[in-house]
Amino acid sequence: MRHTISVLVENKFGVLSRISGLFSGRGYNIESLSVGETIDPQISTMTIVTTGDDWIIEQITKQLNKLVDVIKVIDMTELDHVEREMVLIKVAPRQEDKAEVLRLAEIFRGRIVDSSQKTYTIEITGDEKKIAAIVELLRPMGIKEFVRTGKIAIAREGVKKA
Amino acid sequence: MKISGAEIFIQSLKKEGVKHMFGYPGGVVLNIFDHLHDEKELQLILTRHEQGAVHAADGYARATGKPGVVLVTSGPGATNTVTGIATAYMDSIPMVVFTGQVPTMLIGNDAFQEADIVGITRPCTKYNFLVKNVEDLAQVIKEAFYIASTGRPGPVLIDLPKDVTTHKAEFVWPEHAKIRSYNPTYEGNKYMITQAAHMIAKAKKPVIIAGGGVILSGASKELKEFAEYTDVPVTMTLMGLGGFPGSHKLSLGMLGMHGTYYANKSIQDADLLVAVGMRFDDRVTGKIDAFAPHAKIIHIDIDPTSIRKNVRVDVPIVGDVKKVLSTMNKVMKDEVKEQWQEVRKAWLKQISAWKAERPLEYDRNADVIKPQFVVEKIHELTKGDAIIATEVGQNQMWAAQFYKYDRPRTLLSSGGLGTMGYGLPAAIGAQLAFPNKLVIDIAGDGSIQMNIQELATAVINKLPVKVAILNNRYLGMVRQWQELFYQERYAHTKLDETVPDFVKIAEAYSAVGLRATKRSEVEPVLKEAFSIKRPVMMDFVVDWREKVYPMVPAGAAIDEMLFREEEKKSEKKLKAVR
């Protein structure tokens, strides 16, 4: 099963390689990894998407926790949470498809962030399903380049009834 | 007053209570070595190879429980430490390794003798540091010792660029090393402990498996009390030997690939395993699906990743073994002994029957020297009161089987990594810590040649280590596998006439060399060696055909053991090969 794991780490050099080295050294998968500073510049969040059965995920969480620079490990998959990823898609549509590309971008609440005679670059933010959907729809139009940030995730707060 | 990084280094080690370290000089660490030149309280033992330095520090740490300390130069000096560091890492040995580094402004430039040792050792250290600023040095050293010796211990490396050793700063020794992201769990969960105690009281066929964690946490006393109160037999992993007295009536000796018949049988028949400070290594479990098929498992370990890594666990207890066992001993007193006394008698009787059926054996009447005989003689003559280091291979397994370790920290052996060449430098480290103890390296003719240069270290520092080479002129353990599983095709395991004259080697290093070629010569040689207050290398020319039994073939269940009688069938073929 796929898990999204959020890891709070000390913002020091070498931490990323400790984490990636743990995954490669023990043969775990990383599907995506995104890193960024938190509000406290001494701490970074790494959001790791990985797959494995319960045994493997348990080991991954424990092994991450064992690293000296890791402050906290949260398996988001176990919580109610929001996931987002951003992609930039450069499309080179045929003349007759151009309008359809713009229409799709609008439907998916994307933004055109660059355009040229032959291409549009669309910025899309969303969860996995949404991104997969637009990619499938744009693919026949001719995707020239495609980059993604990797997933980030945050836990939802419970809302008390009034 | 500001002092140099080199001086901060020395002051910090003194504050940590370091008396001895092992090392080798070189360009970028010259500032430190220069300061060590006049140093009285801090002694550096010069080894003849950096690997030797790390193993010596490792042996020192295993024998004393204090972190071993190493100082070497950059580049090749640093890379030569890697095997030693990985050895310590696998066996959770506390150690702090200082490597020199090229000046900070040259890092990344492929400078002379530059190696990215922090990158190289990242997967085999518990943690490592590159010090970029002299102001951080004292804090880093404090944290390094703290990380190395707390929680599940392990080696920590500090990379010291040359300019950091010359730059000056105020020396402020931090009182505490507090690292917010590093908080090992020491106290076991009380509910889990109570549940475990209850299961132990109710069990019909329980077995304790004691691992290296018992020794690392100093829990031998608690373990003995626990086993004796509950009447539960104890088997040990290689790393656990000495954690429970080997000559105790509840001892089953070692389990696993070369474990005793009765230990492995007990595990396979058990209804409850109490795993204490061990990690279910493949050499211990054999085929994992067939391991302890009837047993529930209670697993006590300070490292949560050890739990449920290889086997299913019913009651996990994360905590320091000593603390957990002492709580367990209190909780256990609530359970009345009467409830298990009768069933336990039956269980121990069954185990006695297994012990009688197949004890550890070899031909005790042979005229040739059987390697097991040498080990038994060493045990007999030292009355078990020695520190034994081993190399890796057959010598190590015979040392594990035929010497009874009654006290912790008396066996120094590379268990996890299985590093040939470990024993001699480790013995030197232990001898430095205990100058009046008898320290013996039980070696093979292959392994000893991997760090034989350390004889010089022993001689020059007047460390009277004894080396007992079980010389079969083969890389014996590999040969054993080839004989049993590779149709006796001895690819590159026959050393034969290329084995040097160890007596002459000893003499060339100004040590003493002795040789025994017949059984009757073994005892006189050992006695003579033990009476000489200098390093002695003993060459025991042993029966080359001897193999380690019992043996569980790789991938088999641990009760699918091979025994000596199966050897006879192939004896003719063996002669042809010879």
XYZ file of C-alpha atoms in Angstrom:
740
model
C 0.000 0.000 0.000
C 1.059 3.568 -0.657
C 1.885 5.737 2.354
C 2.585 9.419 2.677
C 5.030 9.976 5.517
C 5.825 13.377 6.906
C 9.216 13.680 8.567
C 10.341 16.646 10.637
C 14.118 16.893 10.560
C 16.887 19.165 11.722
C 17.663 21.566 8.902
C 21.342 20.605 8.562
C 23.524 19.598 5.653
C 23.679 15.875 5.095
C 20.213 15.106 6.482
C 18.704 14.497 3.056
C 21.408 11.983 2.243
C 20.875 10.228 5.581
C 17.212 9.788 4.724
C 17.699 8.809 1.094
C 20.585 6.543 2.128
C 18.310 4.788 4.592
C 15.813 4.062 1.821
C 18.382 2.902 -0.721
C 20.429 0.958 1.803
C 17.473 -1.037 3.028
C 15.818 -1.437 -0.338
C 12.707 0.659 0.314
C 11.017 2.594 -2.471
C 10.718 6.333 -2.658
C 7.984 7.388 -5.062
C 8.334 11.022 -4.302
C 10.178 13.219 -1.866
C 9.788 16.892 -1.210
C 11.763 18.963 1.251
C 11.267 22.443 2.577
C 11.869 24.616 5.586
C 9.131 24.953 8.170
C 8.213 28.198 9.910
C 11.138 27.446 12.209
C 14.138 27.719 9.867
C 16.032 25.164 11.968
C 13.537 22.489 11.021
C 12.594 21.074 7.637
C 9.705 18.879 6.609
C 10.252 16.008 4.262
C 7.199 14.452 2.694
C 7.966 10.983 1.463
C 5.622 8.827 -0.572
C 6.547 5.180 -0.324
C 4.986 1.778 -0.817
C 5.170 -1.432 1.170
C 3.157 -3.836 3.241
C 2.476 -3.160 6.925
C 5.758 -4.780 7.999
C 7.809 -2.631 5.684
C 5.993 0.589 6.548
C 6.457 -0.176 10.258
C 10.170 -0.663 9.665
C 10.411 2.514 7.579
C 8.776 4.584 10.310
C 10.939 3.037 13.010
C 14.127 3.387 10.995
C 13.329 7.028 10.264
C 12.669 7.665 13.939
C 16.009 6.087 14.783
C 17.978 8.616 12.743
C 19.560 11.124 15.073
C 18.428 14.141 13.013
C 14.802 13.089 12.807
C 12.535 14.929 15.239
C 9.182 13.418 14.367
C 7.658 10.959 11.939
C 3.974 11.048 11.035
C 2.361 8.495 8.772
C -0.243 10.764 7.170
C -2.031 7.795 5.676
C -3.306 6.911 9.131
C -4.774 10.382 9.620
C -7.360 12.534 7.944
C -5.129 14.766 5.874
C -4.825 17.003 2.840
C -2.339 16.167 0.096
C -1.230 18.472 -2.668
C 1.208 18.372 -5.490
C 2.032 20.901 -8.147
C 2.925 20.073 -11.724
C 4.109 22.182 -14.615
C 3.077 20.770 -17.971
C 4.400 22.097 -21.245
C 1.970 21.172 -24.026
C 2.604 21.537 -27.725
C -0.867 21.068 -29.218
C -1.836 21.040 -32.857
C -3.527 24.239 -34.002
C -6.966 22.615 -33.760
C -6.353 21.400 -30.157
C -5.265 24.742 -28.719
C -8.705 25.771 -27.570
C -9.256 22.399 -25.933
C -5.999 22.729 -23.983
C -7.070 26.090 -22.624
C -10.505 24.733 -21.780
C -9.007 21.786 -19.892
C -6.673 24.083 -17.979
C -9.665 26.124 -16.914
C -11.737 23.098 -15.892
C -8.872 21.880 -13.701
C -8.315 25.367 -12.325
C -4.892 25.466 -13.874
C -3.070 28.592 -14.885
C -1.186 29.278 -18.056
C 2.177 30.477 -16.797
C 3.984 30.646 -20.125
C 3.046 30.520 -23.750
C 4.851 30.574 -27.069
C 3.844 30.126 -30.723
C 3.858 26.373 -30.283
C 3.435 25.720 -26.556
C 1.479 26.457 -23.423
C 2.873 25.800 -19.948
C 0.142 24.962 -17.452
C 0.456 25.015 -13.686
C -1.851 22.600 -11.883
C -2.170 21.973 -8.180
C -4.134 19.144 -6.702
C -4.148 15.702 -5.257
C -2.961 12.610 -7.026
C -6.240 11.829 -8.782
C -6.673 15.286 -10.196
C -3.148 15.363 -11.563
C -3.474 11.908 -13.042
C -6.726 12.972 -14.730
C -5.369 16.071 -16.422
C -2.271 14.239 -17.547
C -4.436 11.626 -19.247
C -6.541 14.299 -20.933
C -3.559 16.321 -22.107
C -1.469 13.360 -23.232
C -3.161 13.050 -26.681
C -2.599 16.776 -27.229
C 1.168 16.293 -27.012
C 2.924 16.803 -23.671
C 6.407 18.122 -24.369
C 7.736 18.430 -20.845
C 6.406 17.543 -17.455
C 7.750 18.322 -13.972
C 6.205 17.738 -10.563
C 7.099 18.869 -7.070
C 6.354 15.664 -5.231
C 3.606 15.498 -2.728
C 3.230 17.583 0.398
C 0.716 16.758 3.084
C -0.792 18.244 6.198
C -3.130 16.763 8.802
C -6.655 18.117 9.091
C -7.770 19.575 12.409
C -10.983 18.249 13.865
C -13.923 20.634 13.877
C -16.065 20.766 17.000
C -19.787 20.952 16.546
C -21.258 24.217 17.732
C 41.795 32.587 26.868
C 41.477 31.226 23.394
C 43.163 27.943 22.603
C 43.641 26.034 19.365
C 41.320 23.349 18.058
C 44.026 20.775 18.733
C 44.103 21.828 22.384
C 40.324 21.867 22.587
C 40.405 18.323 21.240
C 42.756 17.204 23.998
C 40.925 19.081 26.766
C 37.595 17.676 25.629
C 38.852 14.095 25.653
C 40.169 14.613 29.172
C 36.800 15.966 30.246
C 35.246 12.808 28.800
C 37.598 10.762 30.955
C 39.528 9.299 28.034
C 42.869 7.790 29.031
C 43.786 5.811 25.961
C 43.271 6.076 22.269
C 44.578 4.330 19.209
C 45.753 5.909 16.028
C 48.145 6.715 13.277
C 49.546 10.116 12.318
C 49.452 11.923 8.992
C 49.640 15.356 7.416
C 46.379 16.966 8.470
C 46.384 15.718 12.058
C 49.928 16.800 12.821
C 48.759 19.698 14.980
C 46.996 17.277 17.280
C 49.855 14.792 17.312
C 52.236 17.619 18.120
C 50.195 18.441 21.222
C 49.995 14.775 22.174
C 53.785 14.618 22.179
C 54.028 16.215 25.634
C 50.758 14.841 26.925
C 50.966 12.754 30.079
C 47.365 11.849 30.905
C 46.243 10.931 27.437
C 48.071 8.055 25.827
C 47.911 7.292 22.119
C 48.838 3.790 21.064
C 50.369 3.758 17.627
C 49.119 0.755 15.684
C 50.655 -0.419 12.421
C 47.510 0.034 10.340
C 44.443 2.221 10.853
C 42.168 -0.824 10.734
C 44.166 -2.198 13.653
C 43.573 1.050 15.543
C 39.811 0.803 15.191
C 39.678 -2.883 16.148
C 41.910 -2.158 19.139
C 39.565 0.619 20.250
C 36.675 -1.797 19.694
C 38.325 -4.489 21.839
C 39.018 -1.850 24.479
C 35.353 -0.832 24.422
C 34.017 -4.395 24.577
C 36.298 -5.276 27.471
C 35.635 -2.122 29.513
C 32.241 -0.818 28.401
C 33.774 2.608 27.806
C 33.809 4.103 24.313
C 36.954 3.354 22.312
C 38.702 6.355 20.785
C 40.593 6.524 17.488
C 42.589 9.291 15.820
C 43.762 8.966 12.225
C 44.591 11.174 9.302
C 42.518 12.029 6.215
C 42.128 10.124 2.947
C 43.628 6.634 3.190
C 43.930 6.945 6.954
C 40.209 7.572 7.128
C 39.158 4.960 4.573
C 41.264 2.335 6.339
C 39.027 2.742 9.384
C 35.854 1.781 7.517
C 35.980 -1.990 8.145
C 36.612 -1.378 11.824
C 33.770 1.111 12.053
C 31.364 -1.224 10.255
C 32.429 -4.011 12.624
C 31.605 -1.868 15.654
C 28.361 -0.679 14.086
C 27.045 -4.183 13.480
C 27.799 -5.215 17.060
C 26.659 -1.916 18.664
C 30.034 -1.023 20.159
C 30.489 2.526 21.504
C 33.343 4.280 19.773
C 34.389 7.758 18.696
C 36.601 7.955 15.620
C 38.385 11.195 14.768
C 39.565 11.523 11.205
C 41.637 14.398 9.915
C 40.328 16.250 6.897
C 41.887 18.655 4.417
C 41.418 22.344 5.288
C 37.797 23.503 4.929
C 38.604 25.713 1.936
C 39.970 22.682 0.050
C 37.086 20.305 0.804
C 35.521 19.147 -2.435
C 38.567 20.032 -4.506
C 40.003 16.520 -4.692
C 42.900 17.729 -2.587
C 45.797 15.465 -1.651
C 44.614 12.768 0.756
C 41.044 13.976 0.629
C 38.188 11.501 1.013
C 34.547 12.234 1.797
C 34.697 10.098 4.913
C 31.467 11.531 6.308
C 29.720 10.380 3.143
C 31.516 7.054 3.108
C 30.706 6.193 6.725
C 27.147 7.501 6.815
C 25.597 4.027 6.540
C 27.984 2.407 9.038
C 28.092 4.942 11.842
C 25.403 5.744 14.369
C 26.075 9.373 13.537
C 28.862 11.452 12.050
C 29.981 15.063 12.077
C 32.058 17.357 9.924
C 33.310 20.179 12.135
C 33.515 23.372 10.098
C 34.032 25.817 12.898
C 36.385 25.566 15.851
C 33.729 27.131 18.097
C 31.578 24.019 17.608
C 34.304 21.516 18.404
C 33.757 20.995 22.136
C 29.987 20.689 21.691
C 30.429 18.188 18.865
C 32.803 16.035 20.914
C 30.373 16.087 23.846
C 27.491 15.046 21.593
C 29.582 12.369 19.870
C 30.398 10.608 23.131
C 26.809 10.968 24.262
C 25.399 9.453 21.077
C 28.024 6.693 20.945
C 27.404 5.469 24.467
C 23.659 5.928 25.016
C 20.641 4.123 23.615
C 21.786 1.333 21.346
C 25.497 2.151 21.354
C 27.529 2.521 18.188
C 30.434 4.218 16.485
C 30.384 7.972 15.853
C 32.837 9.679 13.523
C 34.105 13.251 13.727
C 35.830 14.683 10.673
C 38.287 17.412 11.629
C 39.601 19.725 8.908
C 43.177 20.810 9.475
C 42.339 24.515 9.866
C 39.850 23.701 12.615
C 42.732 22.248 14.626
C 44.776 25.447 14.296
C 42.042 28.070 14.653
C 41.449 29.312 18.185
C 38.390 29.574 20.357
C 37.433 29.806 24.006
C 37.205 26.351 25.507
C 33.763 25.947 26.999
C 32.924 22.386 27.976
C 29.172 21.855 27.750
C 27.654 20.320 30.867
C 24.961 18.476 28.991
C 24.534 17.035 25.579
C 20.893 17.474 24.843
C 19.740 16.620 21.381
C 16.039 17.223 20.861
C 15.772 14.677 18.067
C 17.553 11.911 19.969
C 15.718 10.417 22.944
C 16.243 6.680 23.432
C 13.600 4.828 25.409
C 15.013 3.275 28.578
C 11.991 2.336 30.655
C 9.941 -0.536 29.328
C 6.172 -0.270 29.195
C 4.889 -1.508 32.549
C 1.747 -3.057 31.113
C 3.768 -5.042 28.590
C 6.179 -6.178 31.292
C 3.309 -7.397 33.467
C 1.783 -9.208 30.521
C 5.161 -10.804 29.768
C 5.598 -11.902 33.374
C 2.207 -13.528 33.268
C 3.032 -15.400 30.076
C 6.319 -16.619 31.519
C 4.564 -17.911 34.619
C 2.075 -19.810 32.503
C 4.531 -21.159 29.921
C 5.303 -24.853 29.796
C 8.417 -24.772 27.640
C 9.969 -21.319 27.790
C 13.488 -20.419 26.608
C 15.424 -17.195 27.102
C 17.610 -16.043 24.210
C 20.220 -13.628 25.516
C 22.027 -11.383 23.047
C 24.720 -8.744 23.077
C 22.296 -6.236 24.591
C 22.584 -8.044 27.928
C 26.302 -7.329 27.993
C 26.045 -3.800 26.578
C 23.536 -2.734 29.211
C 25.294 -4.565 32.047
C 22.293 -6.750 32.803
C 23.999 -10.082 33.578
C 23.045 -9.991 37.239
C 19.414 -9.194 36.460
C 19.296 -11.890 33.806
C 20.672 -14.512 36.168
C 18.159 -13.567 38.834
C 15.363 -13.678 36.280
C 16.330 -17.076 34.861
C 16.870 -18.618 38.280
C 13.616 -17.359 39.720
C 11.586 -18.508 36.748
C 13.610 -21.697 36.083
C 13.871 -20.827 32.420
C 16.853 -22.178 30.443
C 19.044 -19.629 28.676
C 20.633 -19.875 25.266
C 22.916 -17.181 23.938
C 23.800 -15.676 20.619
C 27.504 -15.301 19.826
C 27.318 -11.709 21.069
C 25.506 -12.809 24.203
C 28.107 -15.341 25.386
C 29.197 -14.384 28.891
C 25.973 -12.463 29.471
C 24.804 -15.556 31.355
C 27.292 -17.990 32.907
C 28.155 -20.662 30.346
C 28.695 -23.262 33.066
C 25.342 -22.572 34.773
C 22.957 -25.521 34.855
C 20.347 -23.454 33.002
C 22.782 -22.582 30.201
C 22.171 -24.143 26.798
C 25.231 -22.575 25.229
C 25.003 -20.894 21.872
C 22.124 -21.352 19.442
C 21.930 -21.016 15.678
C 23.996 -22.189 12.753
C 26.709 -23.704 14.946
C 24.662 -23.759 18.094
C 24.311 -26.749 20.353
C 21.873 -29.504 19.483
C 19.989 -28.923 22.714
C 19.715 -25.154 22.269
C 18.289 -25.494 18.784
C 15.976 -28.344 19.800
C 14.690 -26.327 22.743
C 13.935 -23.338 20.538
C 12.037 -25.469 18.051
C 10.029 -27.147 20.794
C 9.466 -24.063 22.946
C 6.063 -22.521 23.586
C 7.559 -19.184 24.658
C 10.735 -17.326 23.733
C 11.995 -14.454 25.815
C 14.398 -12.620 23.511
C 16.589 -10.253 25.463
C 18.795 -7.722 23.683
C 19.128 -9.679 20.477
C 17.934 -9.095 16.926
C 17.080 -12.457 15.326
C 20.000 -12.465 12.925
C 19.808 -15.056 10.131
C 22.711 -16.993 11.673
C 20.532 -17.368 14.763
C 17.157 -18.170 13.229
C 18.038 -20.289 10.205
C 15.018 -20.552 7.928
C 12.793 -17.893 9.345
C 9.452 -19.495 8.477
C 10.432 -22.635 10.345
C 11.884 -20.848 13.375
C 10.302 -21.626 16.751
C 7.020 -22.718 15.172
C 5.173 -23.256 18.468
C 6.429 -20.270 20.392
C 4.976 -16.965 21.354
C 7.709 -14.328 21.456
C 8.462 -11.674 24.045
C 11.099 -9.320 22.690
C 13.019 -6.870 24.862
C 15.303 -4.460 23.017
C 16.312 -0.828 23.252
C 16.130 -0.447 19.477
C 12.525 -0.450 18.210
C 13.731 -1.350 14.702
C 14.998 -4.686 16.005
C 11.500 -5.627 17.020
C 9.326 -7.189 14.327
C 12.131 -6.796 11.784
C 12.673 -10.505 11.152
C 10.135 -12.370 13.270
C 6.620 -11.791 14.502
C 6.536 -10.640 18.122
C 3.668 -11.081 20.554
C 4.881 -8.853 23.358
C 7.284 -6.091 22.299
C 9.098 -4.278 25.092
C 11.231 -1.337 24.015
C 13.689 -0.370 26.692
C 17.077 -0.828 28.266
C 17.566 -4.520 29.005
C 18.887 -3.911 32.512
C 15.993 -1.651 33.458
C 13.361 -3.877 31.906
C 14.739 -7.015 33.543
C 14.951 -5.407 36.947
C 11.325 -4.273 36.670
C 10.451 -7.719 35.371
C 12.141 -9.331 38.378
C 9.982 -7.253 40.715
C 6.786 -7.961 38.796
C 7.690 -11.634 38.577
C 7.646 -11.909 42.363
C 3.872 -11.404 42.206
C 3.655 -14.678 40.362
C 3.964 -17.627 42.715
C 6.707 -20.063 41.844
C 4.453 -23.044 42.476
C 2.508 -22.457 39.295
C 5.422 -23.407 37.065
C 7.665 -25.581 39.220
C 6.201 -28.884 38.105
C 5.947 -28.170 34.370
C 9.410 -26.658 34.401
C 10.864 -29.829 35.886
C 9.525 -31.801 32.963
C 10.889 -29.255 30.487
C 14.348 -29.185 32.056
C 14.335 -32.966 32.134
C 13.619 -33.049 28.414
C 16.490 -30.621 27.862
C 18.828 -32.764 29.966
C 17.911 -35.698 27.766
C 18.846 -33.681 24.658
C 22.087 -32.648 26.338
C 22.932 -36.283 27.014
C 21.878 -37.360 23.543
C 24.192 -35.020 21.676
C 26.700 -33.029 23.672
C 29.318 -30.974 21.852
C 31.901 -33.543 20.896
C 35.084 -34.319 18.999
C 37.593 -37.138 19.041
C 39.240 -36.597 22.409
C 41.675 -39.486 21.950
C 43.194 -38.458 18.643
C 46.958 -38.135 18.523
C 46.795 -35.231 16.104
C 45.783 -31.929 17.598
C 42.081 -31.352 17.376
C 41.376 -27.613 17.360
C 38.590 -28.075 19.898
C 41.112 -29.671 22.237
C 43.237 -26.518 22.168
C 40.235 -24.369 23.064
C 39.188 -26.716 25.860
C 42.739 -26.727 27.218
C 42.805 -22.940 27.186
C 39.601 -22.938 29.202
C 40.936 -25.524 31.596
C 44.307 -23.860 32.179
C 42.881 -20.346 32.564
C 39.947 -21.652 34.627
C 37.818 -19.456 32.434
C 39.442 -16.363 33.873
C 40.780 -14.841 30.670
C 39.635 -12.437 28.007
C 39.256 -14.282 24.740
C 39.363 -12.524 21.400
C 38.681 -14.427 18.210
C 39.182 -14.032 14.541
C 36.406 -15.168 12.206
C 35.651 -18.604 10.876
C 36.122 -22.030 12.405
C 38.410 -20.638 15.120
C 35.617 -18.313 16.208
C 32.989 -21.041 16.361
C 35.217 -23.431 18.307
C 36.078 -20.601 20.678
C 32.343 -20.043 21.110
C 31.522 -23.718 21.624
C 34.344 -25.074 23.754
C 35.206 -22.216 26.093
C 32.649 -21.511 28.812
C 32.224 -17.781 29.289
C 31.035 -17.181 32.809
C 31.412 -13.436 32.904
C 30.354 -10.652 30.562
C 32.958 -8.797 28.500
C 35.271 -11.803 28.329
C 34.613 -12.663 24.679
C 35.605 -10.199 21.988
C 34.401 -11.356 18.604
C 33.128 -9.768 15.421
C 29.646 -11.239 15.249
C 27.582 -9.167 12.865
C 30.121 -8.189 10.246
C 32.346 -11.238 10.694
C 35.615 -9.400 10.228
C 38.704 -11.534 9.759
C 41.709 -9.800 11.294
C 39.679 -8.471 14.205
C 41.083 -10.617 17.005
C 44.694 -9.582 17.415
C 44.124 -5.817 17.520
C 41.022 -6.330 19.709
C 43.125 -8.381 22.135
C 45.700 -5.566 22.202
C 42.972 -3.063 23.072
C 41.664 -5.259 25.882
C 45.174 -5.903 27.202
C 45.807 -2.165 27.389
C 42.697 -1.774 29.532
C 43.535 -4.804 31.690
C 47.333 -5.093 31.839
C 47.240 -7.895 34.406
C 44.675 -10.105 32.720
C 45.444 -12.963 30.448
C 44.212 -11.919 26.991
C 44.203 -14.600 24.320
C 43.387 -14.310 20.635
C 42.099 -17.611 19.302
C 42.980 -17.338 15.638
C 43.157 -19.180 12.356
C 46.081 -19.193 9.984
C 44.036 -17.212 7.468
C 42.588 -14.535 9.739
C 45.755 -13.839 11.668
C 47.468 -12.792 8.474
C 44.962 -10.020 7.948
C 46.333 -7.859 10.755
C 49.505 -9.659 11.745
C 51.426 -6.387 11.652
C 49.851 -5.500 15.002
C 52.297 -7.863 16.680
C 54.626 -4.884 16.524
C 52.091 -2.806 18.456
C 51.872 -5.471 21.145
C 55.646 -5.815 21.432
C 56.550 -2.134 21.519
C 53.842 -1.323 24.061
C 54.685 -4.347 26.206
C 51.169 -5.740 25.900
C 51.628 -9.462 26.562
C 48.763 -10.792 24.412
C 48.774 -14.473 23.524
C 47.822 -15.643 20.070
C 46.749 -19.259 19.662
C 46.665 -20.055 15.962
C 44.592 -23.116 15.082
C 46.630 -23.712 11.971
C 44.925 -26.016 9.471
C 46.545 -24.446 6.413
C 43.160 -23.688 4.965
C 40.569 -20.965 5.063
C 38.788 -23.545 7.116
C 35.216 -22.341 7.319
C 34.995 -21.647 3.620
C 36.646 -24.992 2.973
C 34.025 -26.615 5.186
C 31.271 -25.129 3.025
C 33.065 -26.227 -0.137
C 33.402 -29.715 1.233
C 29.770 -29.973 2.223
C 28.023 -27.963 -0.464
C 30.420 -27.491 -3.395
C 31.486 -31.077 -4.088
C 34.849 -30.588 -2.367
C 36.021 -28.115 -4.976
C 38.461 -26.133 -2.863
C 38.623 -22.955 -4.872
C 41.213 -20.638 -3.325
C 40.955 -21.939 0.208
C 44.081 -24.063 0.354
C 46.857 -21.938 1.798
C 49.160 -24.880 2.508
C 52.838 -24.169 1.809
C 52.143 -20.464 1.547
C 51.300 -20.346 5.251
C 54.290 -18.597 6.787
C 56.350 -19.937 9.644
C 54.503 -18.228 12.492
C 57.269 -18.952 14.987
C 59.736 -17.102 12.816
C 57.270 -14.276 12.272
C 56.844 -13.907 16.019
C 60.595 -13.837 16.473
C 61.048 -11.317 13.667
C 58.734 -8.985 15.598
C 60.649 -9.696 18.836
C 57.729 -11.651 20.223
C 57.944 -15.260 21.324
C 56.984 -18.033 18.921
C 56.003 -21.528 20.043
C 54.735 -24.527 18.140
C 52.847 -27.710 18.919
C 52.336 -30.478 16.392
C 51.133 -33.295 18.673
C 48.364 -33.444 21.226
C 50.858 -34.020 24.030
C 52.587 -30.740 23.207
C 49.510 -28.573 23.541
C 49.456 -28.214 27.292
C 53.197 -27.513 27.723
C 53.071 -24.895 24.975
C 50.065 -23.154 26.526
C 51.600 -23.248 30.001
C 54.838 -21.814 28.745
C 53.053 -19.087 26.818
C 50.947 -18.094 29.818
C 54.040 -17.857 32.003
C 55.851 -15.458 29.646
C 55.128 -11.784 30.262
C 55.565 -10.881 26.628
C 53.475 -11.332 23.495
C 53.501 -14.957 22.423
C 52.311 -16.459 19.170
C 51.498 -20.157 19.351
C 51.271 -22.214 16.197
C 49.039 -25.245 16.786
C 49.269 -27.479 13.749
C 45.801 -28.987 13.893
C 43.880 -31.666 12.027
C 42.994 -29.883 8.811
C 39.929 -32.058 8.215
C 38.171 -31.025 11.392
C 34.892 -29.243 10.876
C 32.545 -27.270 13.072
C 29.557 -29.351 14.172
C 26.664 -29.230 14.544
C 25.975 -27.207 11.459
C 22.718 -25.877 10.108
C 23.102 -25.409 6.359
C 22.230 -21.888 5.204
C 18.504 -21.697 4.544
C 17.592 -24.765 6.632
C 15.575 -24.760 9.839
C 17.750 -24.700 12.951
C 16.829 -28.239 13.943
C 17.952 -29.560 10.544
C 21.493 -29.986 11.788
C 24.385 -31.837 10.212
C 26.503 -33.965 12.525
C 29.931 -35.475 12.369
C 28.819 -39.011 11.461
C 27.668 -37.785 8.057
C 31.266 -36.830 7.377
C 32.511 -40.441 7.296
C 30.725 -41.176 4.059
C 32.887 -38.743 2.172
C 36.179 -39.518 3.858
C 37.602 -41.504 0.939
C 36.940 -38.711 -1.443
C 38.659 -36.351 0.956
C 41.832 -38.438 0.827
C 41.863 -38.290 -2.929
C 41.720 -34.512 -2.820
C 44.545 -34.297 -0.357
